[in-house]
PDB file of C-alpha atoms in Angstrom:
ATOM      1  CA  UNK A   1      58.283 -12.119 -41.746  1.00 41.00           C
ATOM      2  CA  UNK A   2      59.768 -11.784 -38.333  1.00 49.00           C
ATOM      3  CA  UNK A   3      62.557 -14.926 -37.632  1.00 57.00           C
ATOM      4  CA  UNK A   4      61.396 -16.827 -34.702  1.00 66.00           C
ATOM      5  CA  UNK A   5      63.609 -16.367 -31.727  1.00 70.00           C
ATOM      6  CA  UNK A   6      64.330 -19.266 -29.653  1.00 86.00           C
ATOM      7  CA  UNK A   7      62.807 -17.760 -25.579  1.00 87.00           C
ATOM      8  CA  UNK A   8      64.897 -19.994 -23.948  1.00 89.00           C
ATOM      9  CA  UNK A   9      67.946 -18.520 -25.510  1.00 91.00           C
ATOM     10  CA  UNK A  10      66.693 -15.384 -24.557  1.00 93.00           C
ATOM     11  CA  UNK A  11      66.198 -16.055 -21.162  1.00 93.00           C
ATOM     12  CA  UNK A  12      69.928 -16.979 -21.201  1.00 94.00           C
ATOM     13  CA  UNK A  13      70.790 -13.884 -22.877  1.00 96.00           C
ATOM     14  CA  UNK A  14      68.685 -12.288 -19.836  1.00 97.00           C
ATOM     15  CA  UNK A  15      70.715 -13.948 -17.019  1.00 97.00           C
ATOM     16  CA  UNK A  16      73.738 -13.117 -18.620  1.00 97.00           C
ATOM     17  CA  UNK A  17      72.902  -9.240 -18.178  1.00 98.00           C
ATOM     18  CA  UNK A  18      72.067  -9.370 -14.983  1.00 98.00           C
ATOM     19  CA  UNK A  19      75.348 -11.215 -14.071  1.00 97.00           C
ATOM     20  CA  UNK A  20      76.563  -7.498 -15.201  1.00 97.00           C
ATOM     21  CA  UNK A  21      74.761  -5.635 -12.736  1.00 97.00           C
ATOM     22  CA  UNK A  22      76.064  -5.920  -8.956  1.00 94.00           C
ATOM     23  CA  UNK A  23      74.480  -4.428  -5.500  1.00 85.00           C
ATOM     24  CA  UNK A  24      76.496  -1.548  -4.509  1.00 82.00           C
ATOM     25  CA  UNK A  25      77.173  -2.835  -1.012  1.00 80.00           C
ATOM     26  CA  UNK A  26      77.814  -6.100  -1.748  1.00 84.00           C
ATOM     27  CA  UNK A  27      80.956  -7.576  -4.513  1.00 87.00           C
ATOM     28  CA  UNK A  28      78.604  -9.982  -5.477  1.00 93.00           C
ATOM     29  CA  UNK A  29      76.028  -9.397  -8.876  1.00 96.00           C
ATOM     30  CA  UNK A  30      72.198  -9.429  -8.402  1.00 97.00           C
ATOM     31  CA  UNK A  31      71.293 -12.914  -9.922  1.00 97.00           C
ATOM     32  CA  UNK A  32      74.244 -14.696  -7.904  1.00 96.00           C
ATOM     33  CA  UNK A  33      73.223 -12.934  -4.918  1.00 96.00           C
ATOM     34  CA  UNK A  34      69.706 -14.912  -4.756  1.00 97.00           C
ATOM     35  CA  UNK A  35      68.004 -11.513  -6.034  1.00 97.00           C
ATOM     36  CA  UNK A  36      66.043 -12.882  -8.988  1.00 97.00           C
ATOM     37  CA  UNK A  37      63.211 -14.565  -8.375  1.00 97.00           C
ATOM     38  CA  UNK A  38      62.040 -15.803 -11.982  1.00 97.00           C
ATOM     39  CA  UNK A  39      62.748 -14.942 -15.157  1.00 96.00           C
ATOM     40  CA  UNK A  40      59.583 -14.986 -17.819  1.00 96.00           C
ATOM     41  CA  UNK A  41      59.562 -14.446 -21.897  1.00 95.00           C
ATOM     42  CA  UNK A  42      56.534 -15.006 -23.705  1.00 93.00           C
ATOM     43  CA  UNK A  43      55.962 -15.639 -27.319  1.00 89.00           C
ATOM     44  CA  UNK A  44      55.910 -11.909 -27.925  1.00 92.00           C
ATOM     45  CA  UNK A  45      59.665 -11.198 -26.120  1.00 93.00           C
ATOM     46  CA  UNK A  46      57.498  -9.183 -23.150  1.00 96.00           C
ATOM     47  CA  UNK A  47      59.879  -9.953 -19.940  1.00 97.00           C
ATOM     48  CA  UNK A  48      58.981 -10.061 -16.326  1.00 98.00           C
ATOM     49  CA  UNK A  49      61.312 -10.264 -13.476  1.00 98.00           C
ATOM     50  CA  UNK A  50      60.791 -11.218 -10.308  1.00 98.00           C
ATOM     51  CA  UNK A  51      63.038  -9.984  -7.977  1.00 97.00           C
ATOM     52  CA  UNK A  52      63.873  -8.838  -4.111  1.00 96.00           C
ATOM     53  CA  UNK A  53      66.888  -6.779  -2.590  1.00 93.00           C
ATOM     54  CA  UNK A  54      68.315  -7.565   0.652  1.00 89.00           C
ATOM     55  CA  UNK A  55      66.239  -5.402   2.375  1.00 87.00           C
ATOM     56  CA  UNK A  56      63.105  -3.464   1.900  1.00 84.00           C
ATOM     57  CA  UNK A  57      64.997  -0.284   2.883  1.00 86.00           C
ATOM     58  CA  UNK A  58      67.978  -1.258   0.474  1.00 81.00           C
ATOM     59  CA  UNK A  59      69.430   2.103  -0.625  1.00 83.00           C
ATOM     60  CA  UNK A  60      69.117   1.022  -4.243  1.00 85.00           C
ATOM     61  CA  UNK A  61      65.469   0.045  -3.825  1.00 87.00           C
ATOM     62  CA  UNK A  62      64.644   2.803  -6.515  1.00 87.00           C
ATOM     63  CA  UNK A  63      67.741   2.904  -9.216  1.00 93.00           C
ATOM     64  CA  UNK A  64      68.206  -1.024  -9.136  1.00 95.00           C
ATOM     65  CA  UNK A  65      64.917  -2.131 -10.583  1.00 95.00           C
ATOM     66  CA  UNK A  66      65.295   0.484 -12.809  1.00 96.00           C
ATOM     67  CA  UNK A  67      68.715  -0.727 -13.795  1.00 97.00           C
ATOM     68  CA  UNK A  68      67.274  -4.165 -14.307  1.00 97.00           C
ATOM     69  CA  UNK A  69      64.592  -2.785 -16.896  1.00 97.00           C
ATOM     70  CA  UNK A  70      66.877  -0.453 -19.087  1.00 97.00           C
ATOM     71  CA  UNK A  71      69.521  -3.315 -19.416  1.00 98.00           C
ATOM     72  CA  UNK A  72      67.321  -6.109 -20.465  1.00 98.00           C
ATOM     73  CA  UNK A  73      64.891  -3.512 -22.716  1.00 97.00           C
ATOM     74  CA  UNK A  74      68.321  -3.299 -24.595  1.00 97.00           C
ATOM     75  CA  UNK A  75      68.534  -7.126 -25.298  1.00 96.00           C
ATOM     76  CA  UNK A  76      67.876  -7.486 -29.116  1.00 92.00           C
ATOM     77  CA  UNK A  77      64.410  -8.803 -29.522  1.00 92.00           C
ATOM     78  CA  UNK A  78      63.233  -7.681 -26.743  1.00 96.00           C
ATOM     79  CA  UNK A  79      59.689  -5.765 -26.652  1.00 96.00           C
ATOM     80  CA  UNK A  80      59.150  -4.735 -22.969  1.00 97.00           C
ATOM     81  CA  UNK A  81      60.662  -5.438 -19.488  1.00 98.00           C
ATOM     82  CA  UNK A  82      58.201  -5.349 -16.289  1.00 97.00           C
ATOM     83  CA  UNK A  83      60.559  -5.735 -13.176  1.00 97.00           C
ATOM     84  CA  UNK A  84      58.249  -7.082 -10.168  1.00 97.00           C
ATOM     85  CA  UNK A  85      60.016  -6.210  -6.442  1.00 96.00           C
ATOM     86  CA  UNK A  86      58.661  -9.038  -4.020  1.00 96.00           C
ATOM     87  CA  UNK A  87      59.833  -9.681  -0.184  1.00 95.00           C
ATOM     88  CA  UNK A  88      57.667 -12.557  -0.284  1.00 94.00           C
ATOM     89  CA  UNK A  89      59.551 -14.776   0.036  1.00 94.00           C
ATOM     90  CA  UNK A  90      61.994 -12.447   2.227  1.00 94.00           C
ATOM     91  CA  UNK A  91      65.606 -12.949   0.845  1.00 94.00           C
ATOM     92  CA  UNK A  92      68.223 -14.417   2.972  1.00 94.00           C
ATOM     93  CA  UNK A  93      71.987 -15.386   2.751  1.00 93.00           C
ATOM     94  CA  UNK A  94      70.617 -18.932   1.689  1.00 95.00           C
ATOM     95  CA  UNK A  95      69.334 -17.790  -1.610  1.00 96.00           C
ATOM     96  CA  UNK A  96      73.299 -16.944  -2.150  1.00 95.00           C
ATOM     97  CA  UNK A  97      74.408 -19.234  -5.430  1.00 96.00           C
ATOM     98  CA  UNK A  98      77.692 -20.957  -3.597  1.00 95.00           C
ATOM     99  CA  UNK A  99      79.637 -18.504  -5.852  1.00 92.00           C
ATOM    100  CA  UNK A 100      78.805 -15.695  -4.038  1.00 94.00           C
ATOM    101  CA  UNK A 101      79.464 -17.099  -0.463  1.00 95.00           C
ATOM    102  CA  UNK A 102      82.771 -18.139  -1.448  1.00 93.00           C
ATOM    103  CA  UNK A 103      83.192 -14.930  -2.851  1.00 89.00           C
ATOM    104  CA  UNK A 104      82.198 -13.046   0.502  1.00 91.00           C
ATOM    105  CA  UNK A 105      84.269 -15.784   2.067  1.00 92.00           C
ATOM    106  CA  UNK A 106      81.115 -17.661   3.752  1.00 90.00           C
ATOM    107  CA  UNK A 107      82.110 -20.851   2.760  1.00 83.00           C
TER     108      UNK A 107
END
């Protein structure tokens, strides 16, 4: 019988990997920057992300979705990773966590 895994602690096991992946122009990783939208695990450990990039021309438009879904498909437990890209809302500086503007010395 398969152990019941606790989603919640698997959605923190989520943010924590993509705390690990940054956007190359920016010092600043992807769910500080304001970049992820939601975060969703259902009962069978299938993940969707939500997410935007600073701009709908972002260089990394391709490779950093892409990065998103191989990272979290290596999570333990988890089944599948489906990585939405949204611009609705459009991001903007104010999505920044105050970590990252003090990083890029906005505050």
């Amino acid at each position: 019988m398969q152990q019941e895994i606790d989603t919640n602690l698997l959605g923190e096991e989520i943010v924590k990997v993509l705390k690990t992946i940054y956007d190359p122009e920016i010092p600043v990783d992807i769910y500080e920057l304001g970049l992820i939208y939601d975060v969703m695990v259902n009962t069978d450990y299938e993940v969707k992300i939500l997410m935007t990039l600073t701009s709908p021309n972002c260089p990394v438009a391709e490779s950093l979705p892409l990065e998103v879904e191989e990272k979290i498909n290596k999570i333990d437990n988890v089944k599948a990773t489906e990585v939405e890209i949204t611009f609705d809302p459009p991001w903007t500086k104010d999505l920044m966590s105050e970590e990252a503007k003090l990083e890029l010395g906005m505050l």
